[in-house]
N, C-alpha and C. Protein backbone atom coordinates (compact mmCIF):
# COMPACT_ATOMS: atom_id res chain seq x y z
N CYS A 1 0.85 -1.18 0.00
CA CYS A 1 0.00 0.00 0.00
C CYS A 1 0.89 1.24 0.00
N THR A 2 0.33 2.31 -0.51
CA THR A 2 1.02 3.60 -0.49
C THR A 2 0.01 4.68 -0.12
N GLY A 3 0.54 5.79 0.39
CA GLY A 3 -0.28 6.95 0.68
C GLY A 3 0.38 8.17 0.08
N SER A 4 -0.41 9.21 -0.17
CA SER A 4 0.19 10.39 -0.79
C SER A 4 -0.54 11.67 -0.40
N ALA A 5 -0.09 12.77 -0.99
CA ALA A 5 -0.65 14.08 -0.72
C ALA A 5 -2.04 14.25 -1.32
N ASP A 6 -2.52 13.26 -2.08
CA ASP A 6 -3.90 13.34 -2.59
C ASP A 6 -4.91 12.80 -1.58
N ASN A 7 -4.43 12.49 -0.37
CA ASN A 7 -5.25 12.01 0.76
C ASN A 7 -5.77 10.59 0.58
N LEU A 8 -5.31 9.88 -0.42
CA LEU A 8 -5.78 8.52 -0.70
C LEU A 8 -4.73 7.48 -0.33
N VAL A 9 -5.23 6.31 0.02
CA VAL A 9 -4.40 5.12 0.17
C VAL A 9 -4.64 4.30 -1.10
N ARG A 10 -3.57 3.84 -1.69
CA ARG A 10 -3.70 2.97 -2.86
C ARG A 10 -3.06 1.62 -2.54
N VAL A 11 -3.74 0.57 -3.01
CA VAL A 11 -3.24 -0.79 -2.84
C VAL A 11 -2.91 -1.30 -4.23
N TRP A 12 -1.74 -1.94 -4.35
CA TRP A 12 -1.19 -2.31 -5.65
C TRP A 12 -0.96 -3.81 -5.78
N LYS A 13 -1.07 -4.30 -7.00
CA LYS A 13 -0.49 -5.59 -7.38
C LYS A 13 0.89 -5.24 -7.86
N ALA A 14 1.84 -5.38 -6.99
CA ALA A 14 3.18 -4.82 -7.22
C ALA A 14 3.85 -5.32 -8.49
N LEU A 15 3.78 -6.60 -8.76
CA LEU A 15 4.50 -7.13 -9.92
C LEU A 15 3.89 -6.71 -11.25
N LYS A 16 2.62 -6.34 -11.23
CA LYS A 16 1.96 -5.89 -12.46
C LYS A 16 1.85 -4.37 -12.52
N GLY A 17 1.98 -3.72 -11.36
CA GLY A 17 1.85 -2.27 -11.32
C GLY A 17 0.42 -1.78 -11.35
N ASP A 18 -0.53 -2.68 -11.09
CA ASP A 18 -1.94 -2.31 -11.13
C ASP A 18 -2.42 -1.84 -9.76
N CYS A 19 -3.16 -0.74 -9.75
CA CYS A 19 -3.82 -0.27 -8.54
C CYS A 19 -5.12 -1.06 -8.40
N ILE A 20 -5.26 -1.81 -7.30
CA ILE A 20 -6.46 -2.64 -7.13
C ILE A 20 -7.49 -2.02 -6.19
N ALA A 21 -7.09 -0.97 -5.47
CA ALA A 21 -8.04 -0.29 -4.58
C ALA A 21 -7.56 1.11 -4.28
N GLN A 22 -8.52 2.04 -4.18
CA GLN A 22 -8.27 3.39 -3.70
C GLN A 22 -9.15 3.60 -2.48
N LEU A 23 -8.54 4.00 -1.38
CA LEU A 23 -9.26 4.07 -0.12
C LEU A 23 -9.30 5.51 0.39
N PRO A 24 -10.43 6.19 0.22
CA PRO A 24 -10.57 7.54 0.75
C PRO A 24 -10.95 7.52 2.22
N GLY A 25 -10.72 8.62 2.90
CA GLY A 25 -11.10 8.71 4.31
C GLY A 25 -10.30 9.74 5.06
N HIS A 26 -9.07 9.98 4.63
CA HIS A 26 -8.23 10.97 5.29
C HIS A 26 -8.50 12.36 4.74
N GLU A 27 -8.28 13.36 5.57
CA GLU A 27 -8.50 14.75 5.20
C GLU A 27 -7.21 15.49 4.86
N ASP A 28 -6.08 14.77 4.91
CA ASP A 28 -4.79 15.35 4.57
C ASP A 28 -3.89 14.22 4.08
N SER A 29 -2.66 14.53 3.74
CA SER A 29 -1.72 13.55 3.18
C SER A 29 -1.61 12.30 4.05
N VAL A 30 -1.57 11.15 3.39
CA VAL A 30 -1.37 9.87 4.07
C VAL A 30 0.13 9.63 4.18
N THR A 31 0.62 9.42 5.39
CA THR A 31 2.06 9.36 5.65
C THR A 31 2.60 7.95 5.91
N CYS A 32 1.72 7.01 6.25
CA CYS A 32 2.21 5.68 6.61
C CYS A 32 1.09 4.65 6.49
N CYS A 33 1.49 3.40 6.29
CA CYS A 33 0.51 2.32 6.23
C CYS A 33 1.18 1.00 6.62
N ASP A 34 0.35 0.07 7.09
CA ASP A 34 0.84 -1.25 7.46
C ASP A 34 -0.28 -2.26 7.26
N TYR A 35 0.06 -3.42 6.69
CA TYR A 35 -0.91 -4.50 6.52
C TYR A 35 -1.06 -5.28 7.82
N ASP A 36 -2.28 -5.72 8.09
CA ASP A 36 -2.54 -6.62 9.20
C ASP A 36 -1.87 -7.95 8.88
N PRO A 37 -0.94 -8.43 9.72
CA PRO A 37 -0.22 -9.66 9.41
C PRO A 37 -1.09 -10.91 9.41
N MET A 38 -2.27 -10.83 9.99
CA MET A 38 -3.17 -11.99 10.05
C MET A 38 -4.31 -11.90 9.05
N ASP A 39 -4.47 -10.76 8.39
CA ASP A 39 -5.56 -10.56 7.44
C ASP A 39 -5.09 -9.58 6.37
N ALA A 40 -4.66 -10.10 5.23
CA ALA A 40 -4.10 -9.28 4.17
C ALA A 40 -5.13 -8.35 3.53
N GLN A 41 -6.39 -8.49 3.89
CA GLN A 41 -7.42 -7.59 3.37
C GLN A 41 -7.63 -6.36 4.26
N ARG A 42 -6.81 -6.26 5.31
CA ARG A 42 -6.91 -5.09 6.20
C ARG A 42 -5.60 -4.32 6.20
N VAL A 43 -5.73 -3.00 6.12
CA VAL A 43 -4.57 -2.12 6.16
C VAL A 43 -4.91 -0.95 7.08
N CYS A 44 -3.91 -0.53 7.84
CA CYS A 44 -4.08 0.61 8.73
C CYS A 44 -3.20 1.74 8.22
N THR A 45 -3.71 2.97 8.32
CA THR A 45 -3.01 4.13 7.77
C THR A 45 -2.98 5.28 8.76
N GLY A 46 -1.97 6.13 8.62
CA GLY A 46 -1.87 7.36 9.40
C GLY A 46 -1.72 8.54 8.46
N SER A 47 -2.04 9.73 8.97
CA SER A 47 -2.09 10.90 8.10
C SER A 47 -1.69 12.17 8.83
N LEU A 48 -1.39 13.19 8.02
CA LEU A 48 -1.14 14.52 8.58
C LEU A 48 -2.37 15.07 9.28
N ASP A 49 -3.55 14.52 9.00
CA ASP A 49 -4.77 14.97 9.67
C ASP A 49 -4.86 14.49 11.12
N GLY A 50 -3.90 13.65 11.55
CA GLY A 50 -3.87 13.15 12.92
C GLY A 50 -4.70 11.90 13.15
N ASN A 51 -5.35 11.41 12.12
CA ASN A 51 -6.21 10.23 12.26
C ASN A 51 -5.49 8.95 11.84
N VAL A 52 -5.93 7.86 12.45
CA VAL A 52 -5.48 6.52 12.11
C VAL A 52 -6.73 5.76 11.67
N ILE A 53 -6.66 5.15 10.48
CA ILE A 53 -7.83 4.47 9.93
C ILE A 53 -7.48 3.04 9.57
N LEU A 54 -8.37 2.10 9.95
CA LEU A 54 -8.27 0.71 9.55
C LEU A 54 -9.27 0.49 8.41
N PHE A 55 -8.76 0.03 7.27
CA PHE A 55 -9.59 -0.21 6.09
C PHE A 55 -9.72 -1.70 5.81
N ARG A 56 -10.84 -2.08 5.22
CA ARG A 56 -11.01 -3.41 4.63
C ARG A 56 -10.84 -3.19 3.14
N ILE A 57 -9.76 -3.75 2.57
CA ILE A 57 -9.38 -3.48 1.19
C ILE A 57 -10.42 -3.98 0.19
N ASN A 58 -10.84 -5.24 0.33
CA ASN A 58 -11.73 -5.83 -0.67
C ASN A 58 -13.12 -5.19 -0.71
N LYS A 59 -13.49 -4.49 0.34
CA LYS A 59 -14.78 -3.77 0.36
C LYS A 59 -14.59 -2.27 0.22
N GLU A 60 -13.32 -1.84 0.21
CA GLU A 60 -12.97 -0.42 0.10
C GLU A 60 -13.76 0.42 1.10
N LYS A 61 -13.75 -0.03 2.37
CA LYS A 61 -14.48 0.71 3.40
C LYS A 61 -13.67 0.84 4.68
N ILE A 62 -14.04 1.84 5.45
CA ILE A 62 -13.43 2.07 6.75
C ILE A 62 -14.03 1.11 7.76
N VAL A 63 -13.16 0.40 8.47
CA VAL A 63 -13.59 -0.53 9.52
C VAL A 63 -13.65 0.21 10.86
N ARG A 64 -12.61 1.01 11.13
CA ARG A 64 -12.52 1.68 12.43
C ARG A 64 -11.56 2.85 12.32
N GLN A 65 -11.79 3.86 13.17
CA GLN A 65 -10.85 4.97 13.30
C GLN A 65 -10.35 5.02 14.73
N TYR A 66 -9.08 5.34 14.86
CA TYR A 66 -8.44 5.43 16.18
C TYR A 66 -8.05 6.89 16.36
N LYS A 67 -8.72 7.56 17.29
CA LYS A 67 -8.50 8.99 17.48
C LYS A 67 -7.90 9.24 18.85
N GLY A 68 -6.89 10.09 18.88
CA GLY A 68 -6.25 10.40 20.15
C GLY A 68 -5.03 11.28 19.97
N HIS A 69 -4.38 11.18 18.82
CA HIS A 69 -3.20 12.00 18.58
C HIS A 69 -3.59 13.45 18.34
N LYS A 70 -2.71 14.35 18.77
CA LYS A 70 -2.92 15.79 18.61
C LYS A 70 -2.01 16.37 17.54
N GLY A 71 -1.49 15.52 16.68
CA GLY A 71 -0.62 15.96 15.60
C GLY A 71 -0.59 14.90 14.52
N ALA A 72 0.12 15.20 13.46
CA ALA A 72 0.25 14.28 12.33
C ALA A 72 0.76 12.92 12.78
N VAL A 73 0.20 11.86 12.21
CA VAL A 73 0.63 10.49 12.52
C VAL A 73 1.66 10.08 11.47
N HIS A 74 2.84 9.66 11.94
CA HIS A 74 3.93 9.31 11.05
C HIS A 74 4.27 7.83 11.03
N CYS A 75 3.71 7.04 11.93
CA CYS A 75 3.96 5.60 11.87
C CYS A 75 2.80 4.81 12.46
N VAL A 76 2.51 3.69 11.82
CA VAL A 76 1.52 2.72 12.30
C VAL A 76 2.13 1.34 12.13
N ARG A 77 2.00 0.48 13.14
CA ARG A 77 2.54 -0.88 13.07
C ARG A 77 1.65 -1.84 13.84
N PHE A 78 1.28 -2.93 13.17
CA PHE A 78 0.59 -4.03 13.85
C PHE A 78 1.61 -4.88 14.58
N ASN A 79 1.19 -5.52 15.68
CA ASN A 79 2.05 -6.53 16.29
C ASN A 79 1.89 -7.82 15.48
N PRO A 80 2.73 -8.84 15.71
CA PRO A 80 2.72 -10.04 14.86
C PRO A 80 1.39 -10.79 14.77
N ASN A 81 0.55 -10.74 15.80
CA ASN A 81 -0.72 -11.46 15.71
C ASN A 81 -1.88 -10.56 15.30
N GLY A 82 -1.61 -9.30 14.99
CA GLY A 82 -2.63 -8.39 14.49
C GLY A 82 -3.63 -7.90 15.52
N GLU A 83 -3.39 -8.16 16.80
CA GLU A 83 -4.33 -7.75 17.84
C GLU A 83 -4.07 -6.34 18.37
N LEU A 84 -2.82 -5.88 18.22
CA LEU A 84 -2.43 -4.57 18.74
C LEU A 84 -1.90 -3.70 17.61
N LEU A 85 -2.06 -2.40 17.80
CA LEU A 85 -1.58 -1.44 16.82
C LEU A 85 -0.85 -0.33 17.58
N ALA A 86 0.37 -0.04 17.16
CA ALA A 86 1.13 1.07 17.74
C ALA A 86 1.15 2.21 16.73
N THR A 87 0.95 3.43 17.22
CA THR A 87 0.97 4.60 16.36
C THR A 87 1.89 5.65 16.98
N GLY A 88 2.58 6.39 16.12
CA GLY A 88 3.48 7.44 16.59
C GLY A 88 3.18 8.73 15.86
N SER A 89 3.38 9.85 16.56
CA SER A 89 2.89 11.11 16.01
C SER A 89 3.82 12.29 16.26
N GLN A 90 3.50 13.36 15.58
CA GLN A 90 4.17 14.63 15.76
C GLN A 90 3.94 15.18 17.17
N ASP A 91 2.91 14.68 17.85
CA ASP A 91 2.64 15.11 19.23
C ASP A 91 3.60 14.51 20.25
N LYS A 92 4.60 13.76 19.74
CA LYS A 92 5.67 13.15 20.55
C LYS A 92 5.21 11.94 21.35
N LYS A 93 4.04 11.41 21.01
CA LYS A 93 3.48 10.28 21.76
C LYS A 93 3.41 9.02 20.89
N ILE A 94 3.50 7.87 21.57
CA ILE A 94 3.24 6.57 20.98
C ILE A 94 1.99 6.05 21.66
N MET A 95 1.04 5.59 20.87
CA MET A 95 -0.20 5.06 21.44
C MET A 95 -0.34 3.61 21.03
N LEU A 96 -0.80 2.79 21.96
CA LEU A 96 -1.02 1.37 21.74
C LEU A 96 -2.52 1.12 21.80
N TRP A 97 -3.06 0.52 20.74
CA TRP A 97 -4.51 0.34 20.59
C TRP A 97 -4.88 -1.14 20.50
N SER A 98 -6.08 -1.47 20.97
CA SER A 98 -6.70 -2.76 20.68
C SER A 98 -7.30 -2.63 19.29
N VAL A 99 -6.87 -3.46 18.36
CA VAL A 99 -7.37 -3.36 16.98
C VAL A 99 -8.86 -3.65 16.93
N THR A 100 -9.31 -4.71 17.58
CA THR A 100 -10.73 -5.10 17.48
C THR A 100 -11.67 -4.19 18.26
N LYS A 101 -11.25 -3.74 19.42
CA LYS A 101 -12.13 -2.89 20.24
C LYS A 101 -11.98 -1.41 19.93
N GLY A 102 -10.84 -1.03 19.37
CA GLY A 102 -10.60 0.38 19.07
C GLY A 102 -10.24 1.20 20.29
N THR A 103 -9.94 0.54 21.38
CA THR A 103 -9.66 1.26 22.63
C THR A 103 -8.17 1.54 22.78
N LEU A 104 -7.88 2.65 23.40
CA LEU A 104 -6.51 3.02 23.71
C LEU A 104 -6.06 2.23 24.94
N LEU A 105 -4.99 1.45 24.80
CA LEU A 105 -4.50 0.62 25.89
C LEU A 105 -3.38 1.29 26.67
N ALA A 106 -2.57 2.08 25.97
CA ALA A 106 -1.43 2.73 26.64
C ALA A 106 -1.01 3.95 25.83
N LYS A 107 -0.50 4.94 26.55
CA LYS A 107 0.06 6.13 25.93
C LYS A 107 1.47 6.28 26.47
N MET A 108 2.45 6.30 25.57
CA MET A 108 3.84 6.39 25.97
C MET A 108 4.40 7.75 25.58
N GLU A 109 4.99 8.42 26.56
CA GLU A 109 5.56 9.74 26.34
C GLU A 109 7.01 9.74 26.77
N GLY A 110 7.81 10.59 26.16
CA GLY A 110 9.22 10.65 26.53
C GLY A 110 10.08 11.22 25.42
N HIS A 111 9.62 11.07 24.17
CA HIS A 111 10.38 11.66 23.05
C HIS A 111 10.31 13.18 23.14
N GLU A 112 11.38 13.83 22.76
CA GLU A 112 11.40 15.29 22.75
C GLU A 112 11.10 15.84 21.36
N GLY A 113 10.90 14.96 20.41
CA GLY A 113 10.54 15.34 19.04
C GLY A 113 9.49 14.38 18.54
N MET A 114 9.02 14.64 17.32
CA MET A 114 7.98 13.79 16.78
C MET A 114 8.46 12.35 16.61
N VAL A 115 7.52 11.42 16.72
CA VAL A 115 7.82 9.99 16.59
C VAL A 115 7.68 9.61 15.12
N ASN A 116 8.76 9.09 14.53
CA ASN A 116 8.79 8.74 13.12
C ASN A 116 8.66 7.25 12.84
N CYS A 117 9.15 6.42 13.74
CA CYS A 117 9.09 4.98 13.48
C CYS A 117 9.18 4.20 14.78
């Protein structure tokens, strides 16, 4: 998957170069994305709009939004079993989310600059 300044997430068949899905939902540039390791039809994205969105690719729809950051989101990562999602932001915070419930499990602070990865 890729994100860009057109506010869209695009999913590709990499070897053919075909775009197989366009996923709208963000209000600003999409800065990061990660596939759910347990379900290749789900992708999570972060944006300059401060939102984190979980999409279902084959239905081209939003499954859930994770709101809590006060700045642009620069990284999203699933844990190996796809149950947890970590997000990092310009607000200098890392947030840990329950993917299925959408609840914030932990907020980690300590960086003196934005969190990139």
